[in-house]
Coordinates of C-alpha atoms in Angstrom, one line a residue:
M1 CA 12.6 -58.6 18.0
N2 CA 14.1 -55.6 16.1
A3 CA 13.8 -52.3 17.8
E4 CA 11.0 -50.1 16.4
S5 CA 12.5 -47.4 14.1
E6 CA 11.8 -43.7 14.5
T7 CA 10.1 -43.7 11.1
D8 CA 7.7 -46.4 12.2
R9 CA 6.9 -44.5 15.4
D10 CA 6.3 -41.3 13.4
A11 CA 4.0 -43.1 11.0
R12 CA 1.8 -44.4 13.9
K13 CA 1.8 -41.1 15.8
P14 CA -1.6 -39.4 15.4
P15 CA -1.4 -36.2 13.3
A16 CA -1.3 -32.9 15.1
G17 CA -4.6 -31.2 15.2
V18 CA -5.5 -27.6 14.4
A19 CA -8.3 -25.5 15.8
V20 CA -9.6 -22.7 13.7
V21 CA -11.3 -19.9 15.7
V22 CA -13.9 -18.0 13.6
I23 CA -15.3 -14.8 15.0
G24 CA -18.2 -12.9 13.6
Y25 CA -20.8 -10.2 14.4
D26 CA -23.9 -9.5 12.3
D27 CA -22.3 -11.2 9.3
A28 CA -24.9 -13.7 8.2
A29 CA -24.1 -13.2 4.6
H30 CA -20.6 -14.5 4.9
V31 CA -20.0 -16.4 8.2
T32 CA -21.0 -19.8 6.9
D33 CA -18.6 -19.5 4.0
A34 CA -15.8 -18.7 6.4
V35 CA -16.6 -21.7 8.5
R36 CA -17.0 -24.1 5.6
S37 CA -13.6 -22.9 4.2
A38 CA -12.1 -24.0 7.5
L39 CA -13.9 -27.4 7.6
A40 CA -12.8 -28.0 4.0
Q41 CA -9.2 -28.0 5.0
G42 CA -9.5 -31.7 5.8
P43 CA -8.5 -33.9 8.7
A44 CA -5.8 -31.6 9.9
V45 CA -8.5 -29.3 11.3
R46 CA -9.6 -31.1 14.4
E47 CA -12.1 -28.4 15.5
V48 CA -13.7 -25.2 14.4
V49 CA -14.8 -22.9 17.2
A50 CA -17.2 -20.3 15.9
V51 CA -17.6 -17.4 18.4
D52 CA -20.7 -15.2 17.7
D53 CA -20.3 -11.8 19.3
C54 CA -24.0 -11.4 20.2
S55 CA -25.2 -11.0 16.6
T56 CA -28.7 -9.7 15.9
D57 CA -29.1 -10.8 12.3
G58 CA -29.5 -14.6 12.7
S59 CA -25.8 -15.4 12.3
A60 CA -25.9 -17.7 15.4
G61 CA -28.9 -19.6 14.1
L62 CA -27.1 -20.3 10.8
L63 CA -24.0 -21.6 12.7
D64 CA -26.2 -23.8 14.9
R65 CA -27.8 -25.4 11.9
L66 CA -24.4 -26.0 10.3
A67 CA -23.1 -27.5 13.6
A68 CA -26.0 -30.0 13.7
S69 CA -24.5 -31.8 10.7
E70 CA -20.8 -31.1 11.4
P71 CA -19.3 -32.7 14.6
R72 CA -16.1 -30.7 14.3
L73 CA -17.9 -27.3 14.6
R74 CA -18.7 -25.8 18.0
V75 CA -20.6 -22.6 18.4
I76 CA -20.1 -20.2 21.3
R77 CA -22.6 -17.3 21.7
R78 CA -21.4 -14.3 23.7
R79 CA -24.2 -12.7 25.8
A80 CA -23.0 -9.1 25.2
N81 CA -21.2 -7.6 22.2
S82 CA -17.6 -6.8 22.9
G83 CA -17.2 -4.0 20.5
G84 CA -14.1 -5.4 18.9
C85 CA -12.3 -8.5 17.7
G86 CA -10.0 -9.2 20.6
T87 CA -12.5 -10.5 23.1
P88 CA -14.2 -13.1 20.9
R89 CA -10.8 -14.3 19.8
N90 CA -9.8 -14.8 23.4
T91 CA -13.0 -16.6 24.0
G92 CA -12.3 -19.0 21.2
L93 CA -8.7 -19.4 22.3
D94 CA -9.8 -20.4 25.8
A95 CA -12.1 -23.1 24.3
V96 CA -9.7 -24.9 21.9
T97 CA -8.3 -28.2 22.8
S98 CA -6.0 -28.8 19.8
P99 CA -2.2 -28.5 19.8
Y100 CA -2.3 -25.7 17.2
V101 CA -4.7 -22.8 16.6
M102 CA -5.5 -20.3 13.8
F103 CA -7.8 -17.3 13.6
L104 CA -10.3 -16.5 10.8
D105 CA -12.7 -13.6 10.4
S106 CA -16.2 -14.2 9.3
D107 CA -15.9 -12.2 6.1
D108 CA -12.7 -14.0 4.9
V109 CA -11.8 -17.5 3.8
L110 CA -9.0 -20.0 4.1
P111 CA -7.9 -21.2 0.6
P112 CA -7.5 -25.0 0.0
G113 CA -4.4 -26.5 1.5
A114 CA -3.7 -23.5 3.8
V115 CA -3.7 -25.5 7.1
D116 CA -1.7 -28.4 5.7
A117 CA 1.0 -26.0 4.5
L118 CA 1.3 -24.2 7.8
L119 CA 1.1 -27.4 9.9
E120 CA 3.8 -29.2 7.8
A121 CA 6.1 -26.2 8.2
A122 CA 5.6 -25.8 11.9
E123 CA 6.1 -29.6 12.6
G124 CA 9.0 -29.9 10.2
A125 CA 10.9 -26.9 11.7
H126 CA 9.8 -27.5 15.3
A127 CA 8.4 -24.0 15.3
E128 CA 6.0 -22.3 17.6
V129 CA 4.6 -20.1 14.9
A130 CA 4.2 -20.7 11.1
G131 CA 3.2 -17.9 8.7
G132 CA 2.2 -17.8 5.1
L133 CA 1.1 -15.4 2.4
C134 CA -2.1 -13.4 2.8
V135 CA -3.8 -11.9 -0.3
R136 CA -6.2 -8.9 -0.2
R137 CA -9.0 -9.7 -2.6
E138 CA -10.9 -6.6 -3.7
L139 CA -14.6 -7.3 -4.2
P140 CA -16.5 -7.3 -6.5
S141 CA -13.6 -6.9 -9.0
G142 CA -11.6 -9.9 -7.6
R143 CA -8.3 -8.1 -7.9
E144 CA -5.8 -9.7 -5.5
V145 CA -2.8 -7.9 -3.9
P146 CA -0.3 -9.9 -1.8
W147 CA 0.3 -8.7 1.7
Q148 CA 4.0 -8.4 2.7
A149 CA 5.0 -10.7 -0.1
R150 CA 8.8 -10.2 0.6
L151 CA 8.5 -12.1 3.8
Y152 CA 7.0 -15.1 2.2
A153 CA 8.9 -15.4 -1.0
L154 CA 10.7 -18.6 0.0
H155 CA 10.5 -21.4 2.6
S156 CA 12.6 -20.3 5.5
V157 CA 13.0 -20.8 9.3
V158 CA 13.7 -17.9 11.6
P159 CA 15.2 -19.2 14.8
H160 CA 14.7 -15.8 16.6
P161 CA 12.5 -12.9 15.5
A162 CA 15.3 -10.4 16.0
R163 CA 17.1 -12.0 13.0
R164 CA 14.2 -10.9 10.7
P165 CA 13.1 -7.4 11.9
R166 CA 10.9 -7.2 8.8
L167 CA 8.5 -9.5 10.7
V168 CA 7.1 -6.5 12.5
H169 CA 5.6 -5.3 9.2
D170 CA 3.2 -8.3 9.1
T171 CA 0.8 -7.3 11.8
L172 CA -1.9 -9.7 10.7
C173 CA -2.7 -12.5 13.2
V174 CA -4.8 -14.5 10.7
N175 CA -2.2 -15.7 8.3
K176 CA -0.4 -17.7 11.0
L177 CA -0.6 -20.9 12.9
Y178 CA 0.4 -20.9 16.6
R179 CA 1.3 -23.7 19.0
T180 CA -1.5 -23.4 21.5
G181 CA 0.7 -24.3 24.5
F182 CA 3.2 -21.6 23.4
L183 CA 0.4 -18.9 23.6
R184 CA -0.8 -20.2 26.9
A185 CA 2.6 -20.6 28.5
H186 CA 3.5 -16.9 27.7
G187 CA 0.0 -15.6 28.5
I188 CA -0.3 -14.2 25.0
R189 CA -3.8 -12.8 24.4
F190 CA -5.5 -10.1 22.4
P191 CA -6.4 -6.7 24.0
E192 CA -10.0 -6.9 25.3
G193 CA -13.0 -4.8 24.4
R194 CA -13.2 -2.2 21.8
F195 CA -9.5 -2.0 20.8
P196 CA -9.1 -1.4 17.1
Y197 CA -5.9 -2.9 15.6
E198 CA -5.8 -5.5 18.3
D199 CA -3.7 -7.8 16.1
V200 CA -0.8 -5.2 16.1
V201 CA -0.5 -5.7 19.9
F202 CA -1.1 -9.4 19.7
I203 CA 1.7 -10.0 17.1
A204 CA 4.1 -7.8 19.2
R205 CA 3.4 -10.1 22.2
V206 CA 4.0 -13.1 20.0
L207 CA 7.4 -11.8 18.8
A208 CA 8.3 -10.6 22.3
A209 CA 8.2 -14.3 23.4
A210 CA 11.0 -15.1 20.9
P211 CA 9.3 -18.0 19.0
R212 CA 11.0 -20.1 16.4
I213 CA 9.1 -19.1 13.2
A214 CA 8.6 -21.0 9.9
L215 CA 7.6 -19.1 6.8
V216 CA 6.1 -20.5 3.7
P217 CA 5.3 -19.0 0.2
D218 CA 1.9 -20.7 0.1
R219 CA -1.3 -18.7 0.0
V220 CA -2.9 -19.4 3.4
Y221 CA -5.4 -16.6 3.9
V222 CA -7.8 -14.6 1.6
W223 CA -8.6 -11.2 3.1
H224 CA -11.8 -9.9 1.5
V225 CA -11.9 -6.1 1.0
R226 CA -15.5 -4.9 0.5
R227 CA -15.2 -1.1 0.2
S228 CA -18.8 -0.7 -0.8
A229 CA -20.1 -2.6 2.2
G230 CA -22.7 -0.9 4.4
R231 CA -20.4 -1.4 7.4
L232 CA -16.7 -1.0 6.6
S233 CA -14.2 -3.0 8.5
I234 CA -12.0 -1.3 11.1
S235 CA -9.0 -1.1 8.8
L236 CA -11.1 0.4 6.0
D237 CA -13.1 2.9 8.0
R238 CA -10.5 5.7 8.3
S239 CA -12.9 8.6 8.0
G240 CA -12.8 9.6 11.6
V241 CA -9.7 10.7 13.5
E242 CA -10.5 8.2 16.3
N243 CA -9.3 5.5 13.8
W244 CA -5.9 7.2 13.7
R245 CA -5.8 7.6 17.4
A246 CA -6.4 3.9 17.8
R247 CA -3.7 3.0 15.3
T248 CA -1.1 5.2 17.0
E249 CA -2.0 3.7 20.4
A250 CA -1.6 0.2 19.0
C251 CA 1.8 1.0 17.6
R252 CA 2.8 2.6 20.9
Q253 CA 1.8 -0.5 22.8
A254 CA 3.6 -2.8 20.3
Y255 CA 6.8 -0.8 20.8
E256 CA 6.5 -0.9 24.6
V257 CA 5.8 -4.7 24.6
L258 CA 8.9 -5.4 22.6
L259 CA 11.1 -2.9 24.4
G260 CA 9.9 -4.3 27.7
A261 CA 10.9 -7.8 26.6
G262 CA 14.4 -6.7 25.7
Q263 CA 13.8 -6.8 22.0
K264 CA 15.2 -3.4 21.3
E265 CA 15.9 -3.9 17.6
L266 CA 12.3 -5.1 17.0
A267 CA 11.0 -2.2 19.0
R268 CA 12.9 0.2 16.7
A269 CA 11.6 -1.7 13.7
V270 CA 8.0 -1.0 14.9
R271 CA 8.6 2.7 14.9
A272 CA 10.3 2.5 11.5
K273 CA 7.3 0.5 10.2
F274 CA 5.0 3.2 11.5
L275 CA 6.8 5.9 9.6
D276 CA 7.1 3.9 6.4
H277 CA 3.7 2.4 6.3
D278 CA 1.1 3.9 8.6
L279 CA 2.1 7.5 8.4
R280 CA 2.5 7.5 4.6
M281 CA -0.9 5.8 4.1
Y282 CA -2.8 8.4 6.1
V283 CA -0.9 11.3 4.7
R284 CA -2.0 10.3 1.2
E285 CA -5.6 10.6 2.4
L286 CA -5.3 13.9 4.3
G287 CA -6.5 16.0 1.4
L288 CA -9.8 14.1 1.4
R289 CA -10.6 15.2 5.0
D290 CA -12.0 18.4 6.4
A291 CA -10.1 21.1 8.2
A292 CA -11.1 19.8 11.7
Y293 CA -9.9 16.3 10.9
R294 CA -6.6 17.5 9.6
Q295 CA -5.9 19.7 12.6
A296 CA -6.7 16.9 15.0
W297 CA -4.7 14.4 13.0
W298 CA -1.7 16.7 12.9
E299 CA -1.8 17.2 16.7
L300 CA -2.1 13.5 17.4
T301 CA 0.8 12.7 15.0
R302 CA 3.1 15.3 16.5
A303 CA 2.4 14.0 20.0
H304 CA 3.2 10.5 18.9
L305 CA 6.3 11.4 17.0
A306 CA 7.6 13.5 19.9
E307 CA 8.2 10.2 21.7
Y308 CA 10.8 9.1 19.1
D309 CA 14.4 9.6 20.0
A310 CA 17.5 10.5 18.0
D311 CA 18.2 6.8 17.0
D312 CA 14.8 6.5 15.5
W313 CA 15.4 9.4 13.2
A314 CA 19.0 8.5 12.4
R315 CA 18.2 5.2 10.8
N316 CA 17.7 5.6 7.1
P317 CA 17.2 9.4 7.5
A318 CA 16.4 10.0 3.8
A319 CA 13.4 7.5 3.8
P320 CA 10.2 9.3 2.8
G321 CA 8.4 8.5 6.0
R322 CA 11.2 10.0 8.1
L323 CA 11.2 13.2 6.0
I324 CA 7.4 13.5 6.3
G325 CA 7.6 12.9 10.1
R326 CA 10.2 15.6 10.5
V327 CA 8.1 18.1 8.6
V328 CA 5.1 17.3 10.7
L329 CA 7.1 17.7 13.9
A330 CA 8.6 21.0 12.7
S331 CA 5.3 22.7 11.9
P332 CA 2.6 23.3 14.6
E333 CA -0.1 23.6 12.0
P334 CA -0.9 21.4 8.9
C335 CA 1.1 22.6 6.0
D336 CA 2.3 21.7 2.5
L337 CA -0.3 18.8 2.3
P338 CA -0.2 18.4 -1.5
R339 CA 3.6 18.1 -1.4
L340 CA 3.5 15.7 1.6
R341 CA 1.0 13.6 -0.3
E342 CA 3.4 13.3 -3.2
L343 CA 6.2 12.3 -0.9
A344 CA 3.9 9.7 0.8
A345 CA 3.2 8.0 -2.6
R346 CA 4.7 4.7 -3.6
P347 CA 7.1 5.2 -5.1
A348 CA 7.8 8.6 -3.3
R349 CA 7.9 11.8 -5.3
L350 CA 9.5 15.0 -3.9
C351 CA 8.1 17.8 -6.0
P352 CA 9.5 21.3 -6.4
P353 CA 10.4 23.8 -5.0
Y354 CA 13.9 22.5 -4.0
A355 CA 15.0 25.1 -1.5
R356 CA 18.4 25.6 0.2
A357 CA 19.5 27.3 3.5
A358 CA 22.0 30.1 3.5
D359 CA 24.8 27.7 3.8
G360 CA 23.6 25.7 0.7
T361 CA 22.1 22.8 2.7
P362 CA 19.0 21.4 1.0
V363 CA 15.9 22.1 3.0
W364 CA 12.2 21.4 2.8
S365 CA 11.2 25.0 2.1
D366 CA 12.2 28.6 2.8
A367 CA 9.5 28.7 5.5
L368 CA 10.2 25.3 7.0
P369 CA 14.0 24.7 6.9
V370 CA 13.9 21.0 7.7
S371 CA 17.2 19.6 6.4
L372 CA 17.1 17.3 3.3
E373 CA 20.8 16.8 3.4
P374 CA 20.4 12.9 3.7
L375 CA 19.2 13.0 0.1
R376 CA 22.7 13.7 -1.1
A377 CA 23.9 10.3 0.1
R378 CA 20.8 8.3 -1.1
P379 CA 21.4 6.1 -4.1
V380 CA 19.8 7.4 -7.3
R381 CA 17.8 4.2 -7.6
A382 CA 16.1 5.2 -4.3
L383 CA 15.7 8.9 -4.7
P384 CA 12.1 10.4 -4.6
L385 CA 12.3 11.6 -8.2
A386 CA 9.5 13.8 -9.4
V387 CA 8.1 13.4 -12.9
D388 CA 5.2 15.6 -14.0
A389 CA 2.8 14.0 -16.6
E390 CA 0.0 15.3 -18.7
L391 CA -2.2 13.2 -21.1
R392 CA -3.7 15.0 -24.0
P393 CA -5.5 14.1 -27.1
C394 CA -3.9 15.4 -30.3
A395 CA -4.8 15.3 -33.9
R396 CA -3.0 13.4 -36.6
G397 CA -4.8 14.3 -39.8
T398 CA -8.4 13.4 -39.1
R399 CA -7.6 11.0 -36.3
L400 CA -7.4 11.7 -32.6
R401 CA -4.6 10.1 -30.5
L402 CA -3.3 10.3 -27.0
R403 CA 0.1 11.7 -26.1
L404 CA 1.8 11.5 -22.7
R405 CA 4.2 14.4 -21.9
L406 CA 6.7 13.8 -19.2
R407 CA 9.0 16.1 -17.3
L408 CA 11.7 14.9 -14.9
H409 CA 12.8 17.4 -12.3
E410 CA 16.4 17.9 -11.1
L411 CA 16.9 17.1 -7.4
Y412 CA 19.8 19.1 -5.9
G413 CA 22.2 18.1 -8.7
R414 CA 21.7 14.4 -8.2
V415 CA 19.8 13.7 -11.4
A416 CA 22.3 15.6 -13.6
Q417 CA 25.1 13.8 -11.9
A418 CA 23.5 10.4 -12.6
G419 CA 22.8 11.3 -16.2
P420 CA 19.2 10.4 -17.1
E421 CA 19.1 8.8 -20.6
S422 CA 15.7 7.3 -21.3
V423 CA 12.3 6.6 -19.8
E424 CA 10.0 3.6 -20.4
A425 CA 6.2 3.9 -19.7
E426 CA 4.2 1.0 -18.4
W427 CA 0.5 0.9 -17.9
L428 CA -0.6 -1.6 -15.2
H429 CA -4.2 -2.9 -15.2
R430 CA -5.8 -2.0 -11.9
D431 CA -7.8 -5.2 -11.5
D432 CA -5.2 -7.6 -13.0
G433 CA -1.7 -6.5 -12.1
G434 CA -0.3 -9.2 -14.3
V435 CA -1.5 -7.3 -17.4
V436 CA 1.0 -4.7 -18.5
V437 CA 1.2 -2.6 -21.6
R438 CA 4.7 -1.3 -22.2
D439 CA 6.0 1.3 -24.6
T440 CA 9.5 1.4 -26.0
A441 CA 12.1 3.4 -24.2
V442 CA 12.1 7.1 -25.0
P443 CA 15.2 9.3 -24.9
L444 CA 15.1 12.0 -22.2
A445 CA 16.4 15.3 -23.4
P446 CA 17.4 18.3 -21.2
C447 CA 15.0 21.2 -21.4
P448 CA 16.4 24.2 -23.3
S449 CA 18.1 26.6 -20.9
G450 CA 16.0 29.4 -22.3
S451 CA 12.7 27.8 -21.6
E452 CA 10.1 30.4 -20.6
P453 CA 9.5 30.5 -16.8
G454 CA 6.0 30.5 -15.6
G455 CA 4.0 29.9 -12.5
T456 CA 5.1 29.1 -9.0
A457 CA 7.6 26.3 -8.6
G458 CA 6.0 23.2 -7.2
S459 CA 2.4 24.5 -7.7
E460 CA 0.0 22.1 -9.3
A461 CA -1.4 25.0 -11.3
V462 CA 1.6 24.8 -13.7
V463 CA 1.5 26.8 -17.0
L464 CA 1.4 23.4 -18.7
A465 CA -2.3 23.3 -17.8
Q466 CA -3.1 26.2 -20.1
G467 CA -3.2 24.2 -23.2
P468 CA -0.9 23.2 -26.1
E469 CA 1.4 25.7 -27.7
P470 CA 0.2 27.4 -30.9
A471 CA 1.0 25.5 -34.1
G472 CA 4.3 26.5 -35.7
R473 CA 5.8 27.9 -32.5
A474 CA 9.6 27.6 -32.6
G475 CA 10.8 24.5 -30.8
S476 CA 7.3 23.0 -30.6
G477 CA 8.2 19.4 -31.1
A478 CA 4.7 18.3 -30.0
V479 CA 3.1 20.1 -32.9
A480 CA 5.5 18.6 -35.4
L481 CA 4.8 15.1 -33.9
A482 CA 1.1 15.6 -34.1
R483 CA 1.3 16.5 -37.8
G484 CA 3.9 14.0 -38.8
A485 CA 3.1 10.5 -40.0
E486 CA 4.7 8.2 -37.6
P487 CA 4.0 4.5 -37.0
A488 CA 1.7 3.5 -34.2
G489 CA 3.4 3.6 -30.8
A490 CA 6.2 5.9 -32.0
V491 CA 7.8 8.1 -29.4
A492 CA 9.9 11.2 -29.5
V493 CA 11.5 13.7 -27.2
G494 CA 9.1 16.5 -26.5
P495 CA 9.6 20.1 -25.6
C496 CA 10.2 21.1 -22.0
A497 CA 7.2 22.2 -20.1
R498 CA 6.8 25.9 -19.7
G499 CA 8.1 26.9 -16.3
A500 CA 11.2 24.8 -16.7
E501 CA 14.4 26.3 -15.2
P502 CA 18.0 26.0 -16.2
A503 CA 19.8 22.8 -15.2
E504 CA 21.8 23.0 -12.0
P505 CA 25.3 21.7 -12.6
A506 CA 26.2 18.6 -10.6
G507 CA 27.7 19.5 -7.3
T508 CA 26.6 23.1 -7.4
A509 CA 26.3 24.5 -3.9
G510 CA 23.4 26.8 -4.7
T511 CA 22.2 29.9 -2.8
A512 CA 19.7 30.6 -0.2
G513 CA 16.0 30.4 -1.3
S514 CA 14.3 28.3 -3.9
V515 CA 16.7 26.5 -6.3
R516 CA 16.2 27.0 -10.0
G517 CA 16.7 23.3 -11.0
G518 CA 16.9 21.7 -14.4
A519 CA 14.5 19.3 -16.1
W520 CA 14.4 16.6 -18.8
S521 CA 11.4 15.8 -21.0
A522 CA 10.0 13.2 -23.3
E523 CA 6.8 12.4 -25.1
V524 CA 5.1 9.0 -25.6
A525 CA 2.3 8.0 -27.9
V526 CA -0.2 5.9 -25.8
D527 CA -1.2 2.6 -27.3
L528 CA -4.9 3.0 -26.8
A529 CA -5.7 -0.1 -28.8
A530 CA -3.8 -2.2 -26.4
L531 CA -5.4 -0.5 -23.4
S532 CA -8.9 -0.9 -24.7
A533 CA -8.5 -4.5 -25.8
L534 CA -9.5 -5.8 -22.3
G535 CA -12.7 -3.7 -22.2
A536 CA -13.5 -1.1 -19.6
G537 CA -10.9 -0.8 -16.9
T538 CA -8.4 1.4 -15.1
W539 CA -4.7 1.6 -15.8
D540 CA -2.0 3.0 -13.5
L541 CA 1.1 4.6 -15.0
R542 CA 4.5 3.6 -14.0
L543 CA 7.8 4.9 -15.4
R544 CA 11.3 3.4 -15.5
I545 CA 14.0 6.0 -15.8
R546 CA 17.4 4.7 -16.9
F547 CA 20.7 6.5 -16.1
R548 CA 24.1 6.6 -17.7
D549 CA 25.7 3.9 -15.6
G550 CA 22.8 1.4 -16.3
V551 CA 21.0 2.0 -13.0
S552 CA 17.3 2.4 -13.2
R553 CA 14.6 3.9 -11.0
D554 CA 10.9 3.0 -11.1
V555 CA 8.6 6.0 -10.4
S556 CA 5.0 7.0 -10.7
A557 CA 4.0 10.2 -12.4
H558 CA 2.5 13.3 -10.7
A559 CA -0.7 14.2 -12.6
L560 CA -0.7 17.8 -13.6
R561 CA -4.0 19.6 -13.0
G562 CA -5.5 22.6 -14.7
A563 CA -7.6 23.8 -17.6
G564 CA -7.8 21.2 -20.3
L565 CA -6.1 18.5 -18.2
L566 CA -7.7 15.4 -16.6
R567 CA -10.6 15.8 -18.9
R568 CA -12.6 13.0 -20.5
S569 CA -12.2 12.5 -24.2
A570 CA -13.9 10.4 -26.9
V571 CA -11.3 8.9 -29.2
P572 CA -12.4 7.4 -32.5
S573 CA -11.5 3.7 -32.8
V574 CA -11.6 1.4 -35.8
R575 CA -12.4 -1.6 -33.6
H576 CA -14.8 -0.1 -31.1
G577 CA -16.1 2.9 -32.9
V578 CA -15.2 5.1 -29.9
V579 CA -13.2 4.8 -26.8
L580 CA -13.9 7.1 -23.8
V581 CA -10.7 7.9 -21.9
Q582 CA -10.6 9.7 -18.5
P583 CA -7.2 10.7 -17.1
Y584 CA -7.3 11.4 -13.3
A585 CA -5.2 11.8 -10.2
T586 CA -5.3 9.1 -7.6
H587 CA -5.3 9.8 -3.8
S588 CA -1.5 10.0 -3.9
G589 CA -1.6 12.4 -6.9
A590 CA -0.4 9.8 -9.5
L591 CA -1.7 9.8 -13.0
A592 CA -4.1 7.0 -13.9
L593 CA -6.4 6.4 -16.8
R594 CA -9.9 5.0 -17.1
V595 CA -10.7 3.4 -20.5
A596 CA -14.3 2.5 -21.7
P597 CA -14.4 1.2 -25.2
G598 CA -17.5 0.9 -27.5
V599 CA -21.2 1.4 -26.8
R600 CA -21.1 -0.7 -23.7
G601 CA -18.3 1.3 -22.3
V602 CA -20.1 4.6 -23.0
L603 CA -23.3 3.2 -21.3
S604 CA -21.3 2.0 -18.3
V605 CA -19.9 5.5 -17.8
A606 CA -23.4 7.0 -18.2
R607 CA -24.9 4.6 -15.6
A608 CA -22.1 5.3 -13.1
R609 CA -22.6 9.1 -13.5
L610 CA -26.4 8.7 -13.1
R611 CA -25.8 6.7 -9.9
R612 CA -23.6 9.5 -8.5
L613 CA -26.3 12.1 -9.3
L614 CA -29.0 10.1 -7.7
H615 CA -27.0 9.4 -4.5

């Protein structure tokens, strides 16, 4: 008798089973959808363990009724609410009997094929952990944003986490499959009780155990984001400073777990991720909080950052998060919040003033001389370039059109040295990122050296906000453009904004105090017909600046505020009759545009305004 081949043995071997642990508390509206999405994965899912964290809304009864007709579903009811997500996940983990385990929250779902994709990757690579792409789905719009897409661009196997430090950026526990024996052998569990951001610590414990990891580009988890929900999720409810305290504590513990396991590079990466992601996200929202929150947040942040050592600050020292962190450490009180918000944006914008110390070193400001010297060595494609933008209606005969005025600031001679040549404007649809309206590239022209100064450098109350220049003023290219008969979508170089300063020659050392930098300007006619073709919606502005050597830099635009700016306008339209347009500044200060065409659009705006008045 011939010996049995390995292929034959593999064919007869029973498939590895997966347990899906679903946790929920008072989520009767969604929990059965989550469980059904797990059961619908097919035979690869051997069991679904639903842990009800002492719900009071009938969730447990719904699960019991579903379990009566589904033998793979087991329901565990906790007798007391844990106050967090870690304890019920641990309860479920203790109960599973399958070789592999996944975690699912009651308000999310697993997309079809998710378990098969992860299980095949784990088995094929002999990996203890397999991870895939999670998408954040905004509801009710349905807009989807991939989470940490760079990690999951291709199929890959990471033999040791230290070879892919970027892994620490994916702190989600739910888009991964784990070998159950691996977790139990290393005693890997979630923090118990009310511990927000428990998955940050859990993932650090997983990485500290040095698993072999398989990564797949498949969508394996859909994270539902319901910002209008009566009870926000932990990650969305950032209104109280305790949320920030919990996040800093989770990041501190993650660092200590990895450092204690001898994973020094990964521990450093945790701190870098805190600066680049967590710090920037909360800084963008500081302006929305009251003075008491800002003071408490500032003190907590300074205490946390004081634990960082010289090596933490020396790595990528010109990165926006590190610059923000050094400013926070240098000031005992909250300061320069609008400017910090701009630097925290994605892409980052460092707005004027551009100050220097007495020896010519670039510094944050005269009052806070934090060195910005690392910017001198940063590639121009990664510089935090600042572009001011204003969107104004302007007349062409009897018609009203929109024009976008742009002004690119000098940055310690780096921009002039690179030689900016043109800028291309892109409008990205907020709910469907795949829809982009592009304008043709526009030449960037240096502002005249004799431009009239005005206002305080770096202030949002720029003289630009005081309205268009009088018709016929010398050098008023905007007026000539408004009068001229140009084809739709035509573009032209516009006049420099008032308040512009003479260009600083490349390599100029400068003097102490605020630098009088140069600027470049352009003007674009907005294709409102294309923006309104999809109906009511919101569009985010992105700019691509091209330089003399072919290098380009993608930036967002700082929305200028002031009289006559960010004001709703009604623009006549042949197709729709009228289009309402509302330019506004996002939380990060970037320019965005709401468009509402036709009668329906006008009514939708009126209804939204009425709802705000009533509530």
